[in-house]
Short mmCIF file of C-alpha atoms in Angstrom, two decimals:
data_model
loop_
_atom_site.label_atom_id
_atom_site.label_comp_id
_atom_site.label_asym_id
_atom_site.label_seq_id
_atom_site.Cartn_x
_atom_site.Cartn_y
_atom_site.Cartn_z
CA UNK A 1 -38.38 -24.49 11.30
CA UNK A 2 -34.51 -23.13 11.00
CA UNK A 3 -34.48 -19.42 10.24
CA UNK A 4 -30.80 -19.89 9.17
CA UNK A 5 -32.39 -22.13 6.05
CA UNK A 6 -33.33 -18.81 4.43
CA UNK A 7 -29.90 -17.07 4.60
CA UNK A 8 -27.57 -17.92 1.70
CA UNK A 9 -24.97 -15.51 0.59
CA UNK A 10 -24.71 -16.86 -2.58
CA UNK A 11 -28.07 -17.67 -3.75
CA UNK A 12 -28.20 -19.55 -7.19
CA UNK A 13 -28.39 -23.36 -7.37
CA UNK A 14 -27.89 -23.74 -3.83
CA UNK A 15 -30.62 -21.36 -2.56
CA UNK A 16 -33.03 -23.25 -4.77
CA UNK A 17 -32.22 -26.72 -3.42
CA UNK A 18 -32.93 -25.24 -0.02
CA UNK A 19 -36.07 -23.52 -0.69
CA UNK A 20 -37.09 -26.93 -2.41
CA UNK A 21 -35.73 -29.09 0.53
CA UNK A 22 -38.33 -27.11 3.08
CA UNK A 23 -41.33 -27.35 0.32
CA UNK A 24 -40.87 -31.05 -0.44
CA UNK A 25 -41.91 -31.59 3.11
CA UNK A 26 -45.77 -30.97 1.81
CA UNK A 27 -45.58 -33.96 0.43
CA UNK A 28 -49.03 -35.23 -1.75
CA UNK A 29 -50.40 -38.70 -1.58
CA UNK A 30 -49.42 -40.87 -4.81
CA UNK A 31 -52.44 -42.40 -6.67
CA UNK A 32 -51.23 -45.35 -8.39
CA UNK A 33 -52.29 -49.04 -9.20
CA UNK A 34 -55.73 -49.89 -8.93
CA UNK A 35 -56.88 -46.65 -7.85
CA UNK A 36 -55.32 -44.38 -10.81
CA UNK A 37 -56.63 -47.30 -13.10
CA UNK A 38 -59.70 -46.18 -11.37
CA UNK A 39 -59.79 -42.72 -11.85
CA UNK A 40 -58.88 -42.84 -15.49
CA UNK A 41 -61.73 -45.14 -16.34
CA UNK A 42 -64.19 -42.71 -14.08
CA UNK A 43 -62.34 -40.13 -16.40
CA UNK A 44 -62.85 -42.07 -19.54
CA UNK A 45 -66.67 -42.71 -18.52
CA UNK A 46 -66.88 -38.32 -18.16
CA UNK A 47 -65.17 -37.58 -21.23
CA UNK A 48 -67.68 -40.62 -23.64
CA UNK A 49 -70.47 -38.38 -21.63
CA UNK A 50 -69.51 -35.12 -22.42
CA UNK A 51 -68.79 -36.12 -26.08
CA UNK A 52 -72.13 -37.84 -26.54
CA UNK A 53 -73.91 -34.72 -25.17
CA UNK A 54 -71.32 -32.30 -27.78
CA UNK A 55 -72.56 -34.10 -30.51
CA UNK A 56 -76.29 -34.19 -29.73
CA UNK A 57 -76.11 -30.43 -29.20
CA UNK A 58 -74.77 -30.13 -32.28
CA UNK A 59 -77.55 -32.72 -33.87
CA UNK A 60 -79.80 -30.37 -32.37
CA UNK A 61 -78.06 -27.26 -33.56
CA UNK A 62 -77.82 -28.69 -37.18
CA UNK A 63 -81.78 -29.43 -37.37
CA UNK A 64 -82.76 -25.77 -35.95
CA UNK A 65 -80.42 -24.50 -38.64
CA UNK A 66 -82.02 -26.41 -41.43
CA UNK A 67 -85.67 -25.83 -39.81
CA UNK A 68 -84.52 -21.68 -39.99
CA UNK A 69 -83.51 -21.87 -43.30
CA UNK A 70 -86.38 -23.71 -44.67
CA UNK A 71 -89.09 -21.50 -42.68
CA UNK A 72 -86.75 -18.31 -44.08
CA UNK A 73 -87.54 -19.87 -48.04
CA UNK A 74 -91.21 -20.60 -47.47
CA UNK A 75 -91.75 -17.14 -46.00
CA UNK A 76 -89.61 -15.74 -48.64
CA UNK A 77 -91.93 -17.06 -51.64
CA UNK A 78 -94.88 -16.25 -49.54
CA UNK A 79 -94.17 -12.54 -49.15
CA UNK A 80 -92.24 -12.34 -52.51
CA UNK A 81 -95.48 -13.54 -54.20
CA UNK A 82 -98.33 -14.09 -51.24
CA UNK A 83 -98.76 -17.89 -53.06
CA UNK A 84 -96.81 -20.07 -50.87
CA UNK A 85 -94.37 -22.56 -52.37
CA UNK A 86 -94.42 -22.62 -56.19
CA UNK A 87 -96.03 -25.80 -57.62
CA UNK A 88 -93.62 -27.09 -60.25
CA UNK B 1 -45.33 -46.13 -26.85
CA UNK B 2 -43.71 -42.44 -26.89
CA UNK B 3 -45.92 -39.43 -25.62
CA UNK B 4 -46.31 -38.30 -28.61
CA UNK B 5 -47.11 -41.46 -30.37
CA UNK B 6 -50.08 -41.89 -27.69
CA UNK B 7 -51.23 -38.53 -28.33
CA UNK B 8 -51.85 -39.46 -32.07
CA UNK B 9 -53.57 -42.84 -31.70
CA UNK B 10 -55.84 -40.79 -29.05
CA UNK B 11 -56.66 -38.20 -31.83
CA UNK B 12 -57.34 -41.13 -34.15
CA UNK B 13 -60.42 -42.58 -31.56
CA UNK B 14 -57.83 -45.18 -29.44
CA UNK B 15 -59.38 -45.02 -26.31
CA UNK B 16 -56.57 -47.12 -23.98
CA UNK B 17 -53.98 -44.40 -25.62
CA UNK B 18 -55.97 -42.00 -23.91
CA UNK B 19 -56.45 -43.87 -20.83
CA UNK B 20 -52.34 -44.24 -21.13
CA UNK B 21 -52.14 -40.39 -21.26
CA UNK B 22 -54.31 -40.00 -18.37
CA UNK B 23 -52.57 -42.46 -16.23
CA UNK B 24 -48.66 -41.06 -16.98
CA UNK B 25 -49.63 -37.73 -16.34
CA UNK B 26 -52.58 -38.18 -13.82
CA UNK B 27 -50.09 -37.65 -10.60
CA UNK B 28 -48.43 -34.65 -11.81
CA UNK B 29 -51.89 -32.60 -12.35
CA UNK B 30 -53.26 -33.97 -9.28
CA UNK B 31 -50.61 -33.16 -7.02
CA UNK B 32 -50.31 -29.20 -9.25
CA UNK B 33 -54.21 -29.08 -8.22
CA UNK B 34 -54.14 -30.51 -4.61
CA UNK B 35 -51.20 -27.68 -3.70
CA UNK B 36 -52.99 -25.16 -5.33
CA UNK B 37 -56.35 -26.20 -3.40
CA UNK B 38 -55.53 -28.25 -0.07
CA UNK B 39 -57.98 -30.08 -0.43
CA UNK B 40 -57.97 -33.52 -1.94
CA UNK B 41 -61.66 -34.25 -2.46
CA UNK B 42 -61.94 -31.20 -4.75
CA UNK B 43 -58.67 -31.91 -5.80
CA UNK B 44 -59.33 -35.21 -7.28
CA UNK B 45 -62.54 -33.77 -8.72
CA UNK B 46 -60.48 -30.54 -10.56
CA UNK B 47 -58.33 -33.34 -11.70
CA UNK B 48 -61.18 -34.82 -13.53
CA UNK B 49 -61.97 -32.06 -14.83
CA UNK B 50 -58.83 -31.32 -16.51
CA UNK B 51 -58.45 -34.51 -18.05
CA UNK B 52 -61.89 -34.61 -19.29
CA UNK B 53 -61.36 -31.23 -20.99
CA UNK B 54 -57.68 -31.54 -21.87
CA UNK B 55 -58.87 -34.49 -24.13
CA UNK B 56 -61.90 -33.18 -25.39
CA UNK B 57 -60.19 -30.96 -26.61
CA UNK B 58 -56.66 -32.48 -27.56
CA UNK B 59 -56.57 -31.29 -31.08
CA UNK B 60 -55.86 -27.72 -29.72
CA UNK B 61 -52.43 -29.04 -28.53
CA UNK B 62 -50.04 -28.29 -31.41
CA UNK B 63 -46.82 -29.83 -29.62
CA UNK B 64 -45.59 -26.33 -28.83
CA UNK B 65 -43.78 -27.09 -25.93
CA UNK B 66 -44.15 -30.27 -23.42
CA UNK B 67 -47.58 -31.66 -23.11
CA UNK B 68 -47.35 -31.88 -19.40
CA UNK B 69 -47.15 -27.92 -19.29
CA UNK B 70 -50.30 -27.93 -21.45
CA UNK B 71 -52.22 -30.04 -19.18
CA UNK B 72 -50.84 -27.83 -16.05
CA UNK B 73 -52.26 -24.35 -17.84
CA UNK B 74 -55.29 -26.64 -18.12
CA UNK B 75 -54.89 -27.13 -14.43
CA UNK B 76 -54.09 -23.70 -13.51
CA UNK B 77 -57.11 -21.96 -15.59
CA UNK B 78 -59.76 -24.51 -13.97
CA UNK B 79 -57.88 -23.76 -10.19
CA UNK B 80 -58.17 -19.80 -11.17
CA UNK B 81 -61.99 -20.94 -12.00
CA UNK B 82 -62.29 -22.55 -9.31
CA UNK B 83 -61.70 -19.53 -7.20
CA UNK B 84 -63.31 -17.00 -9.21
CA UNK B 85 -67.08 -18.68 -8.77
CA UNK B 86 -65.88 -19.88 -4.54
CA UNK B 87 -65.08 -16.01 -4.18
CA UNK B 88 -68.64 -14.84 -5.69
CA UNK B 89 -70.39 -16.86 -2.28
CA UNK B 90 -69.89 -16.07 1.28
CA UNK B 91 -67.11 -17.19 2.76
CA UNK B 92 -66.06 -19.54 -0.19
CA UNK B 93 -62.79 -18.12 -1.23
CA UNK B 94 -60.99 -18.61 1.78
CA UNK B 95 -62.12 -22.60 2.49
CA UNK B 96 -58.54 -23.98 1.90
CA UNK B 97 -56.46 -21.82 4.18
CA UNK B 98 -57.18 -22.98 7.33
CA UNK B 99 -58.90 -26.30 6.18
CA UNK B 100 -56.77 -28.65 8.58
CA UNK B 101 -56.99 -31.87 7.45
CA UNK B 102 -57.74 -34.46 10.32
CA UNK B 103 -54.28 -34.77 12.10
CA UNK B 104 -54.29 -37.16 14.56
CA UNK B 105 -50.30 -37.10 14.57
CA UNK B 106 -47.92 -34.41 15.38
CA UNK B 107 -44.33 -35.85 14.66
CA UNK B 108 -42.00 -33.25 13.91
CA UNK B 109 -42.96 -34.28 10.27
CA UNK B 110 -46.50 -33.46 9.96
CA UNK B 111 -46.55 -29.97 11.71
CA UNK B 112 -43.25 -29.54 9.39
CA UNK B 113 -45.60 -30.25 6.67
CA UNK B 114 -48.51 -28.62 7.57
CA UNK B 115 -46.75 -25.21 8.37
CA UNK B 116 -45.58 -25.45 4.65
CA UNK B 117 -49.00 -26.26 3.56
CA UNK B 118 -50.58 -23.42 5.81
CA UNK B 119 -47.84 -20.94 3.84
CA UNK B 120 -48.25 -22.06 0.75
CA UNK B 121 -52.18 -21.73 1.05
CA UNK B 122 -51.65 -18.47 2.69
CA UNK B 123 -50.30 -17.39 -0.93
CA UNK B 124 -52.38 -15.14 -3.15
CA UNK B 125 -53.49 -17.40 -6.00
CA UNK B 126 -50.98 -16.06 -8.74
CA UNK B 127 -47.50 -16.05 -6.31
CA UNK B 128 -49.08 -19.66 -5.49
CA UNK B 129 -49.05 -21.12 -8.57
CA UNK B 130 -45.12 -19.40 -9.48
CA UNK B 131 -43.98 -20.65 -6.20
CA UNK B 132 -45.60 -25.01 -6.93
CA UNK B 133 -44.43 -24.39 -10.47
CA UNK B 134 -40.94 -23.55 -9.80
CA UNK B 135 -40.21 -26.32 -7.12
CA UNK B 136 -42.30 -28.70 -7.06
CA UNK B 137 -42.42 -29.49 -10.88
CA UNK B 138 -38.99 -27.79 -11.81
CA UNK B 139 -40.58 -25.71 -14.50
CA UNK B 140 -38.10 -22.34 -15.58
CA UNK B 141 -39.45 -19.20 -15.35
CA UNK B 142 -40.17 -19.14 -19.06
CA UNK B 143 -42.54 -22.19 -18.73
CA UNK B 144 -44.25 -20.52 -15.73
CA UNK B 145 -45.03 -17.25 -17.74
CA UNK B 146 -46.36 -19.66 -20.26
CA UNK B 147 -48.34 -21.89 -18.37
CA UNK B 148 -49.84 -19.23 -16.04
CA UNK B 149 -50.25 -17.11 -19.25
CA UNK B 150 -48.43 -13.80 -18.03
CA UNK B 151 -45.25 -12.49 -19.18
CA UNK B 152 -41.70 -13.40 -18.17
CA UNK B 153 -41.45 -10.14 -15.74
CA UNK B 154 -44.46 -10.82 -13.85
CA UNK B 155 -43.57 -14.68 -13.50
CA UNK B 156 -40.55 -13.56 -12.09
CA UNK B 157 -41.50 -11.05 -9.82
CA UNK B 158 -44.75 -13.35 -8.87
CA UNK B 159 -42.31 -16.04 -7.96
CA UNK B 160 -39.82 -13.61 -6.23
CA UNK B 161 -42.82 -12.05 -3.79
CA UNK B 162 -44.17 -15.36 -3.50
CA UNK B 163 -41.24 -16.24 -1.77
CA UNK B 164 -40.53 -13.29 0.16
CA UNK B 165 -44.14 -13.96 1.35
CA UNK B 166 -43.00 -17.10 2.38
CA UNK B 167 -39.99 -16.41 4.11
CA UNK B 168 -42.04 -14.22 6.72
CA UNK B 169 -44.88 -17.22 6.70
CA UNK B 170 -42.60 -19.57 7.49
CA UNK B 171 -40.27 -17.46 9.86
CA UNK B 172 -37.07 -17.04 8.05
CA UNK B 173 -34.89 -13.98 7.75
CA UNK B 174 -32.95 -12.62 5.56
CA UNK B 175 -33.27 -12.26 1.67
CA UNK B 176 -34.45 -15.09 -0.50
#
């Protein structure tokens, strides 16, 4: 590669089109057509997955909170008045 | 339908606007995440990654700024990831510097190419990142420092030793 493609006096818009100029030679291979159609359905398929398994944590979450809370009243009655839940 | 547009409908459930988003802005995040990495398997499956979690969690982006610079902090946070847990095993860290893809051909081209690529990868992870940001997706230094989540100064200098790095990887002289 040309040493002389780093030396520019007067830097600015120049320089940069240089610098990019030796970079753009790592080029990337495209995805497009069938396969990017491809990997945004595999993506599509992920994300459904990783919402279905947000919401039952939070199904889960919701019924431990409710169990808490409920255990937290009965033991509160219990120890406020050692007779369980009040029979009205 | 406009970016934004498509960004609504997939807030309200649409599920081809979101398949839209992925597929405009797929190339750009994969080819952020395959410089970064040099590797395309794991490329392709950090790119997954980042679209899965950019859309889970979409109603973080307030339209601040362009939604492809959102999706590359996304990209740049699971690349820094990436590296943090490789670095914690033996040897993991340092996979992409000298992982030569199979070249079979050596036109003036592809060693042109993969000296760049060997550079690049050579790169400490932040000057990496300033150096792909600036010219390969044309971002300003203001959008680096917000995408890589540092401050103007150290975007610049990052980007400035980056390429004084560089220069000696690559063989120049001279200033940058």
């Amino acid at each position: 590669m040309s040493k002389e493609i780093w030396r520019d006096p007067d830097g600015g818009r120049e320089e940069y089109d240089r610098l990019k100029g030796i970079l753009m030679k790592y080029n990337v291979p495209e995805v497009q057509g069938k396969e990017l159609e491809g990997r945004a359905v595999s993506i599509m398929a992920n994300l459904t997955l990783v919402e279905a398994k947000s919401q039952w944590r939070q199904r889960v979450l919701g019924r431990l909170v409710t169990l808490l809370i409920f255990g937290a009243v009965i033991l509160a009655f219990y120890f406020l008045w050692g007779k369980g839940l009040p029979m009205w | 339908m406009e970016e934004l547009g498509l960004i609504k409908e997939a807030l309200s459930g649409d599920r081809n606007a979101a398949q839209a988003l992925v597929e405009t802005h797929y190339q750009l995040v994969f080819s952020f995440i395959l410089r970064m990495v040099a590797d395309t398997q794991l490329a392709l499956d950090l790119t997954q990654d980042v679209f899965v979690k950019a859309l889970a969690r979409l109603r973080t982006y307030r339209g601040k700024g362009k939604f492809s610079s959102w999706l590359l902090s996304i990209a740049a946070n699971r690349v820094r990831d990436h590296w943090r847990r490789a670095a914690r095993q033996p040897g993991g860290a340092n996979v992409d510097v000298f992982s030569l893809a199979g070249q079979d051909d050596f036109t003036q081209e592809s060693v042109e190419r993969e000296q760049v690529r060997l550079a690049l990868a050579q790169l400490s992870l932040p000057q990496r990142e300033a150096v792909i940001l600036r010219f390969y997706h044309d971002l300003s230094l203001a959008e680096i420092a917000q995408v890589t989540g540092a401050n103007l100064s150290t975007a610049k200098s990052r980007l400035r030793l980056g390429l004084i790095n560089l220069k000696e990887l690559l063989g120049g002289e001279g200033n940058v």
